[in-house]
């Protein structure tokens, strides 16, 4: 086992992330189609991690294992997802205010997210036992799962995740981008046509005059019927 980072990590809005590319999807998309609502892994290259504390520092560790580690009895909430980095990975605070590089190879991992003290942190009880560990080990992709649930805060987010539709597939994203591109091109062509109509002072003349432009275009504002 190797510890990739450990110590106090800043969270805001009860969130912290693992990012490995340029994409920063929303919460609903990250949890779309999942059964667990604590570690969102539905979008490739991203992990959306929920905490009990709204804003402040939490005890957070990230570990890399060769094989699945045992689930310790000390953990109250345990979930698993699959993950593959799409570039250099890092644990990232809200809005990128802080980040901690993670030495992860570009391979498929199983990820276990463990938490303790989430309900106490949410309610502001002092002193808080809240702490987290994120454990990676090489493994082929498989559906996410809830290993252990104890508190109401975790149960609430599990319910939230199960209400979210699955994120679009790469093919669906490509089709949506194609349609959006065609719509932009259509709008640009229509804008150019309207601008040319204004140049000619109204309805466009025959194609030959439009190609010639020159004196005919100069005359159009003066005597449109003649043109």
PDB file of C-alpha atoms in Angstrom:
ATOM      1  CA  UNK A   1       0.000   0.000   0.000  1.00  0.00           C
ATOM      2  CA  UNK A   2       1.198   3.503  -0.827  1.00  0.00           C
ATOM      3  CA  UNK A   3      -0.287   6.738   0.518  1.00  0.00           C
ATOM      4  CA  UNK A   4      -0.655   9.262  -2.316  1.00  0.00           C
ATOM      5  CA  UNK A   5      -1.773  12.138  -0.096  1.00  0.00           C
ATOM      6  CA  UNK A   6      -2.858  12.527   3.513  1.00  0.00           C
ATOM      7  CA  UNK A   7      -3.822  15.346   5.838  1.00  0.00           C
ATOM      8  CA  UNK A   8      -6.266  18.222   6.002  1.00  0.00           C
ATOM      9  CA  UNK A   9      -8.234  18.843   2.792  1.00  0.00           C
ATOM     10  CA  UNK A  10     -10.451  21.846   2.138  1.00  0.00           C
ATOM     11  CA  UNK A  11     -14.084  21.162   1.218  1.00  0.00           C
ATOM     12  CA  UNK A  12     -16.835  23.589   0.243  1.00  0.00           C
ATOM     13  CA  UNK A  13     -20.532  22.909  -0.349  1.00  0.00           C
ATOM     14  CA  UNK A  14     -19.768  19.447   1.026  1.00  0.00           C
ATOM     15  CA  UNK A  15     -17.719  18.563  -2.062  1.00  0.00           C
ATOM     16  CA  UNK A  16     -14.220  17.607  -3.161  1.00  0.00           C
ATOM     17  CA  UNK A  17     -13.138  15.954  -6.421  1.00  0.00           C
ATOM     18  CA  UNK A  18     -10.650  13.791  -8.263  1.00  0.00           C
ATOM     19  CA  UNK A  19     -10.029  15.277 -11.710  1.00  0.00           C
ATOM     20  CA  UNK A  20      -7.807  13.998 -14.517  1.00  0.00           C
ATOM     21  CA  UNK A  21      -8.808  16.014 -17.578  1.00  0.00           C
ATOM     22  CA  UNK A  22     -10.424  19.226 -18.750  1.00  0.00           C
ATOM     23  CA  UNK A  23     -13.989  18.153 -18.002  1.00  0.00           C
ATOM     24  CA  UNK A  24     -15.776  19.489 -14.890  1.00  0.00           C
ATOM     25  CA  UNK A  25     -19.296  18.035 -15.127  1.00  0.00           C
ATOM     26  CA  UNK A  26     -22.157  18.823 -12.783  1.00  0.00           C
ATOM     27  CA  UNK A  27     -23.168  16.779  -9.771  1.00  0.00           C
ATOM     28  CA  UNK A  28     -26.263  15.183 -11.314  1.00  0.00           C
ATOM     29  CA  UNK A  29     -24.286  13.940 -14.320  1.00  0.00           C
ATOM     30  CA  UNK A  30     -21.522  12.475 -12.135  1.00  0.00           C
ATOM     31  CA  UNK A  31     -24.052  10.442 -10.141  1.00  0.00           C
ATOM     32  CA  UNK A  32     -26.365   9.617 -13.055  1.00  0.00           C
ATOM     33  CA  UNK A  33     -27.413   5.972 -13.144  1.00  0.00           C
ATOM     34  CA  UNK A  34     -25.593   5.102  -9.911  1.00  0.00           C
ATOM     35  CA  UNK A  35     -26.879   3.501  -6.714  1.00  0.00           C
ATOM     36  CA  UNK A  36     -24.411   5.322  -4.448  1.00  0.00           C
ATOM     37  CA  UNK A  37     -24.534   9.059  -3.836  1.00  0.00           C
ATOM     38  CA  UNK A  38     -21.186   9.640  -2.118  1.00  0.00           C
ATOM     39  CA  UNK A  39     -18.687   8.933  -4.908  1.00  0.00           C
ATOM     40  CA  UNK A  40     -19.853   9.951  -8.367  1.00  0.00           C
ATOM     41  CA  UNK A  41     -17.964   8.091 -11.080  1.00  0.00           C
ATOM     42  CA  UNK A  42     -20.467   8.123 -13.955  1.00  0.00           C
ATOM     43  CA  UNK A  43     -18.386  10.589 -16.017  1.00  0.00           C
ATOM     44  CA  UNK A  44     -15.042   9.195 -17.261  1.00  0.00           C
ATOM     45  CA  UNK A  45     -11.958  10.673 -15.627  1.00  0.00           C
ATOM     46  CA  UNK A  46     -13.820  12.376 -12.761  1.00  0.00           C
ATOM     47  CA  UNK A  47     -14.810  11.452  -9.207  1.00  0.00           C
ATOM     48  CA  UNK A  48     -17.313  13.677  -7.396  1.00  0.00           C
ATOM     49  CA  UNK A  49     -16.922  13.154  -3.630  1.00  0.00           C
ATOM     50  CA  UNK A  50     -19.539  14.208  -1.066  1.00  0.00           C
ATOM     51  CA  UNK A  51     -18.615  15.101   2.534  1.00  0.00           C
ATOM     52  CA  UNK A  52     -20.645  15.784   5.647  1.00  0.00           C
ATOM     53  CA  UNK A  53     -19.000  19.120   6.467  1.00  0.00           C
ATOM     54  CA  UNK A  54     -20.271  22.002   4.331  1.00  0.00           C
ATOM     55  CA  UNK A  55     -17.169  24.208   4.480  1.00  0.00           C
ATOM     56  CA  UNK A  56     -13.852  23.672   6.196  1.00  0.00           C
ATOM     57  CA  UNK A  57     -11.060  21.135   6.560  1.00  0.00           C
ATOM     58  CA  UNK A  58     -11.535  17.388   6.819  1.00  0.00           C
ATOM     59  CA  UNK A  59      -9.087  14.555   7.458  1.00  0.00           C
ATOM     60  CA  UNK A  60      -8.596  13.005   4.006  1.00  0.00           C
ATOM     61  CA  UNK A  61      -6.256  10.281   2.711  1.00  0.00           C
ATOM     62  CA  UNK A  62      -5.792   8.715  -0.721  1.00  0.00           C
ATOM     63  CA  UNK A  63      -4.205   5.263  -0.943  1.00  0.00           C
ATOM     64  CA  UNK A  64      -3.003   3.071  -3.813  1.00  0.00           C
ATOM     65  CA  UNK A  65      -3.207  -0.704  -3.314  1.00  0.00           C
ATOM     66  CA  UNK A  66      -2.187  -3.704  -5.405  1.00  0.00           C
ATOM     67  CA  UNK A  67      -5.248  -5.728  -4.351  1.00  0.00           C
ATOM     68  CA  UNK A  68      -8.579  -4.843  -2.694  1.00  0.00           C
ATOM     69  CA  UNK A  69      -7.892  -3.875   0.939  1.00  0.00           C
ATOM     70  CA  UNK A  70     -10.161  -5.128   3.733  1.00  0.00           C
ATOM     71  CA  UNK A  71     -13.054  -2.888   4.757  1.00  0.00           C
ATOM     72  CA  UNK A  72     -12.215  -1.678   8.251  1.00  0.00           C
ATOM     73  CA  UNK A  73     -14.864  -1.787  10.980  1.00  0.00           C
ATOM     74  CA  UNK A  74     -14.163   1.859  11.828  1.00  0.00           C
ATOM     75  CA  UNK A  75     -15.814   3.076   8.612  1.00  0.00           C
ATOM     76  CA  UNK A  76     -19.524   3.937   8.769  1.00  0.00           C
ATOM     77  CA  UNK A  77     -20.086   4.666   5.063  1.00  0.00           C
ATOM     78  CA  UNK A  78     -18.420   2.658   2.284  1.00  0.00           C
ATOM     79  CA  UNK A  79     -19.082   2.790  -1.457  1.00  0.00           C
ATOM     80  CA  UNK A  80     -17.236   1.643  -4.582  1.00  0.00           C
ATOM     81  CA  UNK A  81     -17.026   2.842  -8.187  1.00  0.00           C
ATOM     82  CA  UNK A  82     -14.782   2.227 -11.196  1.00  0.00           C
ATOM     83  CA  UNK A  83     -12.401   4.871 -12.502  1.00  0.00           C
ATOM     84  CA  UNK A  84      -9.799   5.359 -15.228  1.00  0.00           C
ATOM     85  CA  UNK A  85      -7.711   8.573 -15.341  1.00  0.00           C
ATOM     86  CA  UNK A  86      -7.896  10.478 -18.619  1.00  0.00           C
ATOM     87  CA  UNK A  87      -4.712  12.429 -17.816  1.00  0.00           C
ATOM     88  CA  UNK A  88      -2.657  13.509 -14.770  1.00  0.00           C
ATOM     89  CA  UNK A  89      -4.912  13.025 -11.746  1.00  0.00           C
ATOM     90  CA  UNK A  90      -5.296  15.212  -8.659  1.00  0.00           C
ATOM     91  CA  UNK A  91      -7.501  15.597  -5.618  1.00  0.00           C
ATOM     92  CA  UNK A  92      -9.057  19.025  -6.172  1.00  0.00           C
ATOM     93  CA  UNK A  93     -10.867  21.388  -3.798  1.00  0.00           C
ATOM     94  CA  UNK A  94     -13.863  23.532  -4.743  1.00  0.00           C
ATOM     95  CA  UNK A  95     -13.164  25.840  -7.711  1.00  0.00           C
ATOM     96  CA  UNK A  96      -9.606  24.502  -7.884  1.00  0.00           C
ATOM     97  CA  UNK A  97      -8.562  26.535  -4.831  1.00  0.00           C
ATOM     98  CA  UNK A  98      -6.239  23.698  -3.757  1.00  0.00           C
ATOM     99  CA  UNK A  99      -5.072  20.474  -5.382  1.00  0.00           C
ATOM    100  CA  UNK A 100      -2.971  17.471  -4.441  1.00  0.00           C
ATOM    101  CA  UNK A 101      -1.372  15.469  -7.304  1.00  0.00           C
ATOM    102  CA  UNK A 102      -2.106  11.738  -7.367  1.00  0.00           C
ATOM    103  CA  UNK A 103       0.342   9.342  -9.021  1.00  0.00           C
ATOM    104  CA  UNK A 104      -2.134   7.124 -10.865  1.00  0.00           C
ATOM    105  CA  UNK A 105      -1.291   5.182 -14.018  1.00  0.00           C
ATOM    106  CA  UNK A 106      -3.698   5.390 -16.994  1.00  0.00           C
ATOM    107  CA  UNK A 107      -5.331   2.028 -16.173  1.00  0.00           C
ATOM    108  CA  UNK A 108      -8.701   0.863 -14.853  1.00  0.00           C
ATOM    109  CA  UNK A 109      -9.128   1.101 -11.092  1.00  0.00           C
ATOM    110  CA  UNK A 110     -11.690   0.120  -8.546  1.00  0.00           C
ATOM    111  CA  UNK A 111     -12.152   2.930  -6.032  1.00  0.00           C
ATOM    112  CA  UNK A 112     -13.481   2.584  -2.495  1.00  0.00           C
ATOM    113  CA  UNK A 113     -14.620   5.725  -0.685  1.00  0.00           C
ATOM    114  CA  UNK A 114     -14.893   5.328   3.108  1.00  0.00           C
ATOM    115  CA  UNK A 115     -16.245   7.871   5.589  1.00  0.00           C
ATOM    116  CA  UNK A 116     -16.833   8.226   9.306  1.00  0.00           C
ATOM    117  CA  UNK A 117     -18.630  10.985  11.226  1.00  0.00           C
ATOM    118  CA  UNK A 118     -20.601  12.460   8.307  1.00  0.00           C
ATOM    119  CA  UNK A 119     -23.801  13.048  10.290  1.00  0.00           C
ATOM    120  CA  UNK A 120     -21.953  14.704  13.168  1.00  0.00           C
ATOM    121  CA  UNK A 121     -20.108  17.025  10.791  1.00  0.00           C
ATOM    122  CA  UNK A 122     -23.355  17.940   9.028  1.00  0.00           C
ATOM    123  CA  UNK A 123     -25.012  18.815  12.319  1.00  0.00           C
ATOM    124  CA  UNK A 124     -21.982  20.786  13.502  1.00  0.00           C
ATOM    125  CA  UNK A 125     -21.311  18.617  16.535  1.00  0.00           C
ATOM    126  CA  UNK A 126     -17.957  19.196  18.222  1.00  0.00           C
ATOM    127  CA  UNK A 127     -15.579  17.522  18.326  1.00  0.00           C
ATOM    128  CA  UNK A 128     -16.176  15.872  14.949  1.00  0.00           C
ATOM    129  CA  UNK A 129     -14.939  12.364  14.094  1.00  0.00           C
ATOM    130  CA  UNK A 130     -15.250  13.073  10.383  1.00  0.00           C
ATOM    131  CA  UNK A 131     -12.548  11.511   8.229  1.00  0.00           C
ATOM    132  CA  UNK A 132     -12.264   9.979   4.779  1.00  0.00           C
ATOM    133  CA  UNK A 133     -10.102   7.604   2.781  1.00  0.00           C
ATOM    134  CA  UNK A 134     -10.139   7.009  -0.969  1.00  0.00           C
ATOM    135  CA  UNK A 135      -8.566   3.681  -1.935  1.00  0.00           C
ATOM    136  CA  UNK A 136      -7.521   2.710  -5.500  1.00  0.00           C
ATOM    137  CA  UNK A 137      -6.505  -0.697  -6.836  1.00  0.00           C
ATOM    138  CA  UNK A 138      -6.275  -2.062 -10.398  1.00  0.00           C
ATOM    139  CA  UNK A 139      -9.486  -3.794 -11.492  1.00  0.00           C
ATOM    140  CA  UNK A 140     -11.732  -4.061 -14.565  1.00  0.00           C
ATOM    141  CA  UNK A 141     -14.795  -1.794 -14.725  1.00  0.00           C
ATOM    142  CA  UNK A 142     -17.990  -2.896 -12.979  1.00  0.00           C
ATOM    143  CA  UNK A 143     -21.119  -1.147 -11.656  1.00  0.00           C
ATOM    144  CA  UNK A 144     -20.895   1.013  -8.556  1.00  0.00           C
ATOM    145  CA  UNK A 145     -22.201  -0.358  -5.273  1.00  0.00           C
ATOM    146  CA  UNK A 146     -22.986   0.584  -1.696  1.00  0.00           C
ATOM    147  CA  UNK A 147     -20.922  -1.582   0.650  1.00  0.00           C
ATOM    148  CA  UNK A 148     -22.078  -0.078   3.939  1.00  0.00           C
ATOM    149  CA  UNK A 149     -24.502   2.670   4.943  1.00  0.00           C
ATOM    150  CA  UNK A 150     -25.033   3.869   8.502  1.00  0.00           C
ATOM    151  CA  UNK A 151     -26.006   7.546   8.666  1.00  0.00           C
ATOM    152  CA  UNK A 152     -28.906   9.587   7.332  1.00  0.00           C
ATOM    153  CA  UNK A 153     -26.662  12.000   5.422  1.00  0.00           C
ATOM    154  CA  UNK A 154     -25.255   9.182   3.303  1.00  0.00           C
ATOM    155  CA  UNK A 155     -28.709   7.616   2.885  1.00  0.00           C
ATOM    156  CA  UNK A 156     -30.075  10.944   1.598  1.00  0.00           C
ATOM    157  CA  UNK A 157     -27.394  11.172  -1.113  1.00  0.00           C
ATOM    158  CA  UNK A 158     -27.881   7.533  -2.094  1.00  0.00           C
ATOM    159  CA  UNK A 159     -31.551   8.340  -2.727  1.00  0.00           C
ATOM    160  CA  UNK A 160     -30.520  11.401  -4.737  1.00  0.00           C
ATOM    161  CA  UNK A 161     -28.209   9.328  -6.962  1.00  0.00           C
ATOM    162  CA  UNK A 162     -30.898   6.762  -7.736  1.00  0.00           C
ATOM    163  CA  UNK A 163     -33.158   9.517  -9.059  1.00  0.00           C
ATOM    164  CA  UNK A 164     -30.612  10.759 -11.610  1.00  0.00           C
ATOM    165  CA  UNK A 165     -30.770   9.538 -15.221  1.00  0.00           C
ATOM    166  CA  UNK A 166     -27.623   7.977 -16.695  1.00  0.00           C
ATOM    167  CA  UNK A 167     -25.284  10.495 -18.372  1.00  0.00           C
ATOM    168  CA  UNK A 168     -25.223  10.537 -22.190  1.00  0.00           C
ATOM    169  CA  UNK A 169     -23.050   7.963 -23.931  1.00  0.00           C
ATOM    170  CA  UNK A 170     -20.075   9.130 -26.052  1.00  0.00           C
ATOM    171  CA  UNK A 171     -22.192   8.435 -29.142  1.00  0.00           C
ATOM    172  CA  UNK A 172     -25.062  10.529 -27.798  1.00  0.00           C
ATOM    173  CA  UNK A 173     -22.667  13.355 -26.940  1.00  0.00           C
ATOM    174  CA  UNK A 174     -21.170  13.222 -30.441  1.00  0.00           C
ATOM    175  CA  UNK A 175     -24.639  13.353 -32.024  1.00  0.00           C
ATOM    176  CA  UNK A 176     -25.649  16.306 -29.827  1.00  0.00           C
ATOM    177  CA  UNK A 177     -22.450  18.142 -30.771  1.00  0.00           C
ATOM    178  CA  UNK A 178     -23.082  17.419 -34.480  1.00  0.00           C
ATOM    179  CA  UNK A 179     -26.605  18.828 -34.273  1.00  0.00           C
ATOM    180  CA  UNK A 180     -25.384  21.881 -32.381  1.00  0.00           C
ATOM    181  CA  UNK A 181     -22.667  22.466 -35.000  1.00  0.00           C
ATOM    182  CA  UNK A 182     -25.174  22.182 -37.850  1.00  0.00           C
ATOM    183  CA  UNK A 183     -27.487  24.638 -36.098  1.00  0.00           C
ATOM    184  CA  UNK A 184     -24.626  27.130 -35.656  1.00  0.00           C
ATOM    185  CA  UNK A 185     -23.702  26.791 -39.333  1.00  0.00           C
ATOM    186  CA  UNK A 186     -27.345  27.245 -40.396  1.00  0.00           C
ATOM    187  CA  UNK A 187     -27.695  30.342 -38.217  1.00  0.00           C
ATOM    188  CA  UNK A 188     -24.433  31.789 -39.611  1.00  0.00           C
ATOM    189  CA  UNK A 189     -25.565  31.186 -43.226  1.00  0.00           C
ATOM    190  CA  UNK A 190     -28.907  32.835 -42.526  1.00  0.00           C
ATOM    191  CA  UNK A 191     -27.166  35.803 -40.950  1.00  0.00           C
ATOM    192  CA  UNK A 192     -24.937  36.206 -44.016  1.00  0.00           C
ATOM    193  CA  UNK A 193     -27.996  36.033 -46.286  1.00  0.00           C
ATOM    194  CA  UNK A 194     -29.816  38.743 -44.309  1.00  0.00           C
ATOM    195  CA  UNK A 195     -26.710  40.939 -44.484  1.00  0.00           C
ATOM    196  CA  UNK A 196     -26.506  40.510 -48.279  1.00  0.00           C
ATOM    197  CA  UNK A 197     -30.196  41.355 -48.640  1.00  0.00           C
ATOM    198  CA  UNK A 198     -29.570  44.597 -46.755  1.00  0.00           C
ATOM    199  CA  UNK A 199     -26.664  45.364 -49.120  1.00  0.00           C
ATOM    200  CA  UNK A 200     -28.975  44.953 -52.113  1.00  0.00           C
ATOM    201  CA  UNK A 201     -31.703  47.020 -50.524  1.00  0.00           C
ATOM    202  CA  UNK A 202     -34.292  44.228 -50.312  1.00  0.00           C
ATOM    203  CA  UNK A 203     -34.967  40.984 -52.144  1.00  0.00           C
ATOM    204  CA  UNK A 204     -31.858  39.465 -53.697  1.00  0.00           C
ATOM    205  CA  UNK A 205     -31.449  39.803 -57.491  1.00  0.00           C
ATOM    206  CA  UNK A 206     -30.674  36.878 -59.800  1.00  0.00           C
ATOM    207  CA  UNK A 207     -27.559  34.858 -59.108  1.00  0.00           C
ATOM    208  CA  UNK A 208     -25.563  36.450 -61.986  1.00  0.00           C
ATOM    209  CA  UNK A 209     -25.930  39.957 -60.544  1.00  0.00           C
ATOM    210  CA  UNK A 210     -25.130  38.709 -57.058  1.00  0.00           C
ATOM    211  CA  UNK A 211     -21.882  37.263 -58.436  1.00  0.00           C
ATOM    212  CA  UNK A 212     -21.012  40.418 -60.411  1.00  0.00           C
ATOM    213  CA  UNK A 213     -21.835  42.832 -57.586  1.00  0.00           C
ATOM    214  CA  UNK A 214     -19.745  45.878 -58.612  1.00  0.00           C
ATOM    215  CA  UNK A 215     -21.765  48.685 -60.221  1.00  0.00           C
ATOM    216  CA  UNK A 216     -25.038  46.792 -59.796  1.00  0.00           C
ATOM    217  CA  UNK A 217     -24.530  46.719 -56.034  1.00  0.00           C
ATOM    218  CA  UNK A 218     -23.644  50.442 -56.056  1.00  0.00           C
ATOM    219  CA  UNK A 219     -26.844  51.203 -57.983  1.00  0.00           C
ATOM    220  CA  UNK A 220     -29.115  49.079 -55.801  1.00  0.00           C
ATOM    221  CA  UNK A 221     -29.611  51.647 -53.003  1.00  0.00           C
ATOM    222  CA  UNK A 222     -30.361  54.365 -55.619  1.00  0.00           C
ATOM    223  CA  UNK A 223     -32.719  52.517 -57.976  1.00  0.00           C
ATOM    224  CA  UNK A 224     -33.700  49.063 -56.739  1.00  0.00           C
ATOM    225  CA  UNK A 225     -36.318  48.455 -59.496  1.00  0.00           C
ATOM    226  CA  UNK A 226     -33.727  49.179 -62.204  1.00  0.00           C
ATOM    227  CA  UNK A 227     -31.332  46.696 -60.687  1.00  0.00           C
TER     228      UNK A 227
END
